[in-house]
Tab-separated table of C-alpha atoms in Angstrom:
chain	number	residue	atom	x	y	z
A	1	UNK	CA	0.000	0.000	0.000
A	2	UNK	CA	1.630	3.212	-1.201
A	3	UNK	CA	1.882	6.253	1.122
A	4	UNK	CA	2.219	9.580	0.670
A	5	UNK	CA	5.183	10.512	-1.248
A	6	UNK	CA	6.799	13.732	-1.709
A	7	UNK	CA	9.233	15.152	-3.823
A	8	UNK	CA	12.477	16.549	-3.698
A	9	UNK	CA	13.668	15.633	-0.250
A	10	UNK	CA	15.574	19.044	-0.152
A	11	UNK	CA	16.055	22.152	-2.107
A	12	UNK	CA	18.001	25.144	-1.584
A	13	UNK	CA	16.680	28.612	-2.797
A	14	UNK	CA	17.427	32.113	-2.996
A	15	UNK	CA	15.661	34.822	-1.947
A	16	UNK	CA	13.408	36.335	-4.895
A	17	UNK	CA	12.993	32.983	-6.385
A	18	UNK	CA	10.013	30.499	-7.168
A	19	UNK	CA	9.894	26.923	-6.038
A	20	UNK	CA	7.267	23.838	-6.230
A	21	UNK	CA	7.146	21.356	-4.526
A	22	UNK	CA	4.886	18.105	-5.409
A	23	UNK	CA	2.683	15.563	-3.312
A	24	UNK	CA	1.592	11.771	-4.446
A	25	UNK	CA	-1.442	10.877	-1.372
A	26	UNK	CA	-1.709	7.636	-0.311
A	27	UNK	CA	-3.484	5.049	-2.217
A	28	UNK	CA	-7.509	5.694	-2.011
A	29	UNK	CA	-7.194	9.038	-0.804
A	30	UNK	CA	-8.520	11.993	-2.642
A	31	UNK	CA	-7.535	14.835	-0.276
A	32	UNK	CA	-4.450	16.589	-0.051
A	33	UNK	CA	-3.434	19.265	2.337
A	34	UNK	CA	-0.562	21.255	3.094
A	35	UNK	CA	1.424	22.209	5.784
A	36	UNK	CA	4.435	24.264	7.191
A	37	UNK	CA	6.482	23.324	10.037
A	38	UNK	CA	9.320	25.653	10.960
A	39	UNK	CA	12.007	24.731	13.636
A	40	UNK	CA	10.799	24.093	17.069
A	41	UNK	CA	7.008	24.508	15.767
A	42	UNK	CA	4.798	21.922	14.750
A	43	UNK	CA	2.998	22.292	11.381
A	44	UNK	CA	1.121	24.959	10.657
A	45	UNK	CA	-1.991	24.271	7.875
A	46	UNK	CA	-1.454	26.283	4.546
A	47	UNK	CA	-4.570	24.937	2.175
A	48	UNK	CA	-6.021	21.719	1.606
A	49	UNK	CA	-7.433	20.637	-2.078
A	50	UNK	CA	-10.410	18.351	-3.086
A	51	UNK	CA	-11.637	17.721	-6.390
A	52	UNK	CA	-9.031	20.006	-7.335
A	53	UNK	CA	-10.000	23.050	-6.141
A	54	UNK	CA	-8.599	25.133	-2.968
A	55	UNK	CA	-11.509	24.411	-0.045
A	56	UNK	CA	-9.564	25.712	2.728
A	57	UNK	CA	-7.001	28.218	3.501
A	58	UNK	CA	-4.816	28.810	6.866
A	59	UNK	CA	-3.042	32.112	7.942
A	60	UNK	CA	-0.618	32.178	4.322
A	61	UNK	CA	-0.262	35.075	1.769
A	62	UNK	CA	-0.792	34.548	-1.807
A	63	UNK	CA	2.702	33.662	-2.421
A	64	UNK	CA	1.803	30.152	-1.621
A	65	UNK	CA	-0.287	28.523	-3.933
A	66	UNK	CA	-1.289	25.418	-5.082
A	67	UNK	CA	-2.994	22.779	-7.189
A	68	UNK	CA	-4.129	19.475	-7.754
A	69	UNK	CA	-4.697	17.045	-10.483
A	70	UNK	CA	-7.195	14.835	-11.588
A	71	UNK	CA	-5.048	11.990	-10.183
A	72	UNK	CA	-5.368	13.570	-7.142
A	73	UNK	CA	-1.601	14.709	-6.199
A	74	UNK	CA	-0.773	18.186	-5.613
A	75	UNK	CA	1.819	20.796	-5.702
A	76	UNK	CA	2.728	23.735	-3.549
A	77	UNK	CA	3.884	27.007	-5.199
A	78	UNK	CA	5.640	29.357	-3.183
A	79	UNK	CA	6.435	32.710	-5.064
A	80	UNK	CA	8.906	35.769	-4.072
A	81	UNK	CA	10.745	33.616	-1.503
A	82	UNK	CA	11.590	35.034	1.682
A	83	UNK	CA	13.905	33.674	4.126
A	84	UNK	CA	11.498	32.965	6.284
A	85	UNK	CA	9.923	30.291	4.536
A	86	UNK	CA	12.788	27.899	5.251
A	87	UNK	CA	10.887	25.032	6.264
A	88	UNK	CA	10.011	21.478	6.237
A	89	UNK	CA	6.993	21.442	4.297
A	90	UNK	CA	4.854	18.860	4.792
A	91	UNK	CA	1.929	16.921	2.611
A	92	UNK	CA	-1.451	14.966	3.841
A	93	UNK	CA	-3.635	12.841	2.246
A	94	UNK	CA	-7.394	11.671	3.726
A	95	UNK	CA	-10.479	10.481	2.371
A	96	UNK	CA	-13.024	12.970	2.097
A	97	UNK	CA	-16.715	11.779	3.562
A	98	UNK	CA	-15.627	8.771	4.938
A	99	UNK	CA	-15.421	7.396	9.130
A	100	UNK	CA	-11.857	8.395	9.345
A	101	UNK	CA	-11.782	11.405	7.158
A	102	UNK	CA	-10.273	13.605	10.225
A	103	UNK	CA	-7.139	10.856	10.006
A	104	UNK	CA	-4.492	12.308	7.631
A	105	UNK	CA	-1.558	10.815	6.807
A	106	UNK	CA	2.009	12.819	6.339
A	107	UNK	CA	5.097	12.019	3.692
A	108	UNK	CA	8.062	12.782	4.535
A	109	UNK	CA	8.459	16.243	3.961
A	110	UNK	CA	10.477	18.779	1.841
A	111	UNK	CA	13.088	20.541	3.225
A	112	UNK	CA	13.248	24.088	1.971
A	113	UNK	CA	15.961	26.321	2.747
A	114	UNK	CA	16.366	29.699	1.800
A	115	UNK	CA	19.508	31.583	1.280
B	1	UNK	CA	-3.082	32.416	19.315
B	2	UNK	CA	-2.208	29.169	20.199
B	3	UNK	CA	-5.008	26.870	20.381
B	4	UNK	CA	-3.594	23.573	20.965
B	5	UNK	CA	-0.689	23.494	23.803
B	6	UNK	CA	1.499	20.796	24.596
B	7	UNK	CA	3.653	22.791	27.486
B	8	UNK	CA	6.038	20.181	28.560
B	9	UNK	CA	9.325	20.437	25.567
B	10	UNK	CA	10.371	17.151	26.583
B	11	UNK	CA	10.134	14.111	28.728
B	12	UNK	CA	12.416	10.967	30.096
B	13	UNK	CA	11.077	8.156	30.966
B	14	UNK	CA	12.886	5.124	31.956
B	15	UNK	CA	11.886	2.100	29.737
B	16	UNK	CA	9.082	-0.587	30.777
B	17	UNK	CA	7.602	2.869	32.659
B	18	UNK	CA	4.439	4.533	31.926
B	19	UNK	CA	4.949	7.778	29.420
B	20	UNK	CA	2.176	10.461	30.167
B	21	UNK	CA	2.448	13.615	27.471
B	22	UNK	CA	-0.254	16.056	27.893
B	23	UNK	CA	-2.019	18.705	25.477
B	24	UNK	CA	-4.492	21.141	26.259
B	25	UNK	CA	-6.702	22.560	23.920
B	26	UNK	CA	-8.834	25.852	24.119
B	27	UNK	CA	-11.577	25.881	21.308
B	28	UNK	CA	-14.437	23.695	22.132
B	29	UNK	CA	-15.480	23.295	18.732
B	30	UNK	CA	-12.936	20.769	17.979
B	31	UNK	CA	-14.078	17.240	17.672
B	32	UNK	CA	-11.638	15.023	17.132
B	33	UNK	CA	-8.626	15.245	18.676
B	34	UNK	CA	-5.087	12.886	17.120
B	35	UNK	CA	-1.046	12.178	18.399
B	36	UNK	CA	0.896	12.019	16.279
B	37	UNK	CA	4.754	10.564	16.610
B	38	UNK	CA	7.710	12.250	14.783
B	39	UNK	CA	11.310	10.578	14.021
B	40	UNK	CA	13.888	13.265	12.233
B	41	UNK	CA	14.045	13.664	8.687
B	42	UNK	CA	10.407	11.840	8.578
B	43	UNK	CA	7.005	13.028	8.364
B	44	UNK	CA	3.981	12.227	11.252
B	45	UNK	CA	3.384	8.988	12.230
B	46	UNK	CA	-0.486	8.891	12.781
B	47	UNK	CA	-0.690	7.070	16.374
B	48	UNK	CA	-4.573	7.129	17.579
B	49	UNK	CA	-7.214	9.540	17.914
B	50	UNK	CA	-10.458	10.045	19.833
B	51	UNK	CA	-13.489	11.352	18.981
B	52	UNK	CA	-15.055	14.678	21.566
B	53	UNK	CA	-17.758	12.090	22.697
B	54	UNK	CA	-15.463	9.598	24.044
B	55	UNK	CA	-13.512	10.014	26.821
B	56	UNK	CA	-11.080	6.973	26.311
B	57	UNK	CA	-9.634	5.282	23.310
B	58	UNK	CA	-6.973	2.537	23.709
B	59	UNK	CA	-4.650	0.573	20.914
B	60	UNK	CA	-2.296	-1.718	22.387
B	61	UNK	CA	0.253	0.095	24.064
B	62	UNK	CA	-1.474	3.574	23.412
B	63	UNK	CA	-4.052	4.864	25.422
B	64	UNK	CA	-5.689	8.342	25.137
B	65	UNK	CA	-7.992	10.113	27.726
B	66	UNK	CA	-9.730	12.964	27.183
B	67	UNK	CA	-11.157	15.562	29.956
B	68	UNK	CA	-13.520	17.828	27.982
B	69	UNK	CA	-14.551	19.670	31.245
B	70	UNK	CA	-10.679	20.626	31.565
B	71	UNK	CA	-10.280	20.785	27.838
B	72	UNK	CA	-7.430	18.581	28.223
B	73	UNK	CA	-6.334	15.118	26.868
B	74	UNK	CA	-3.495	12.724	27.519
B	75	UNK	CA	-1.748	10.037	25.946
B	76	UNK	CA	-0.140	7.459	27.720
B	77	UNK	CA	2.266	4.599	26.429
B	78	UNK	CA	2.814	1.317	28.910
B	79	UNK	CA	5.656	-0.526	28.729
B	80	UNK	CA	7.478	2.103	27.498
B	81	UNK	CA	10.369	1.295	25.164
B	82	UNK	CA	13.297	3.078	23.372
B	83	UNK	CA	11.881	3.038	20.239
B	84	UNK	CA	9.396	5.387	21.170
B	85	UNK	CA	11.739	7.919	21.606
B	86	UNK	CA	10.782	10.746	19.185
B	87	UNK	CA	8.549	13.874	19.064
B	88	UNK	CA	4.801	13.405	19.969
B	89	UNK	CA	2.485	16.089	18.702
B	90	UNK	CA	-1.144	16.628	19.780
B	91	UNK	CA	-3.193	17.576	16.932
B	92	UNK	CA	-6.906	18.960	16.843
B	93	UNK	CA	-9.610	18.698	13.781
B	94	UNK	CA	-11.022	21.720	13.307
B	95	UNK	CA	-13.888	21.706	10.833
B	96	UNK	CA	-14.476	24.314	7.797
B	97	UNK	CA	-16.820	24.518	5.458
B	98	UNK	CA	-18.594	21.648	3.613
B	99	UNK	CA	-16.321	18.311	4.221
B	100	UNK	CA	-13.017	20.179	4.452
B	101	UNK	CA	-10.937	19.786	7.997
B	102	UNK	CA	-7.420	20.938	8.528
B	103	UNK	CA	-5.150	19.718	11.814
B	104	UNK	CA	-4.114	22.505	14.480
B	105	UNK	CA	-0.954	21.404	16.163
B	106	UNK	CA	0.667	21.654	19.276
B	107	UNK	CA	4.624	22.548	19.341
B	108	UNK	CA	5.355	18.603	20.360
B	109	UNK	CA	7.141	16.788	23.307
B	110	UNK	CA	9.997	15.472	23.124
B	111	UNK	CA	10.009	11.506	24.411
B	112	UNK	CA	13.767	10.090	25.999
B	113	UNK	CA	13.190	6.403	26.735
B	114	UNK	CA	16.066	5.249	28.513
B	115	UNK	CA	17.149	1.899	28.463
């Protein structure tokens, strides 16, 4: 049973520059959200897709954006870059409607650094 | 505004003991409350979760209590062992519009079981 994947495992940046960063959700999932965790933090929520539109938003400017396909993985779009969004950015996956559909389930996150 | 609090940054805990981490929460709209265990370099490890009718939920080692009066909820782990050592986050649903749900987190506790 394939879980969530992400891709690339790192990236360095500058500041000024444009980066994405792509999700795969587990197998039978067809929600994907997004999420920031900085040092010492835990994750903050960016924006979660279904049916590939944006359904919810967190506390992010409109640098970050996003999108998802009709195969249901995603990407994260982060314009302007700003030091501050060195992070470990984390994907989700659940299955929207269902029992469990609070239950989401992480990859292993992107680590973004910004120089 | 911090609505989810885990205030203790770490805890040791010699193994076969009983681990206790703690999480308060503030918004009593949530209604399902997960933990979450972290290794480094990997994403959240979904753990268990209870529901904001329940007040217990156990899985083998993992047990989770939940004092809605106090707006507070536990998780405890007997036997402890070392591989449990790793960062535990409590994690609220909070529910938006439609079917959409995002995760607020606490800042995590850090586990030490010694051997």
């Amino acid at each position: 049973d394939a879980g969530v994947t992400q891709s690339p495992t790192h990236l360095i940046k500058t500041r000024g520059q444009q980066v994405t960063l792509r999700c795969s959700p587990k197998s039978g999932h067809d929600t994907v959200s997004w999420y920031q965790q900085a040092l010492g933090q835990g994750p903050q929520f960016i924006f979660q897709y279904y049916e590939e539109e944006e359904r919810q938003r967190g506390n992010f400017p409109d640098r970050f954006s996003g999108h998802q396909f009709p195969n249901y993985s995603s990407e994260l779009n982060v314009n302007a870059l700003l030091l501050g969004d060195s992070a470990l950015y984390l994907c989700a996956s659940s299955l929207s409607g269902g029992p469990t559909s609070y239950e989401q389930y992480f990859g292993p996150g992107t680590r973004l650094t910004v120089t | 505004d911090q609505q989810v609090k885990q205030n203790s940054p770490s805890l040791s805990v010699q193994e076969g003991r009983i681990s206790i981490l703690n999480c308060d929460y503030t918004n009593s709209m949530f209604d399902y409350f997960l933990w979450y265990k972290k290794y480094p370099a990997e994403g959240p490890t979904f753990l268990i979760s209870i529901s904001s009718i329940k007040d217990k939920n156990e899985d083998g080692r993992f047990t989770v209590f939940l004092n809605k009066s106090a707006k507070h909820l536990s998780l405890h782990i007997v036997p402890s062992q070392p591989g449990d050592s790793a960062v535990y986050f409590c994690a609220a649903r909070a529910r938006g519009g439609g079917a959409t749900n995002k995760l607020i987190f606490g800042t995590g506790t850090l586990l030490a079981v010694q051997p």
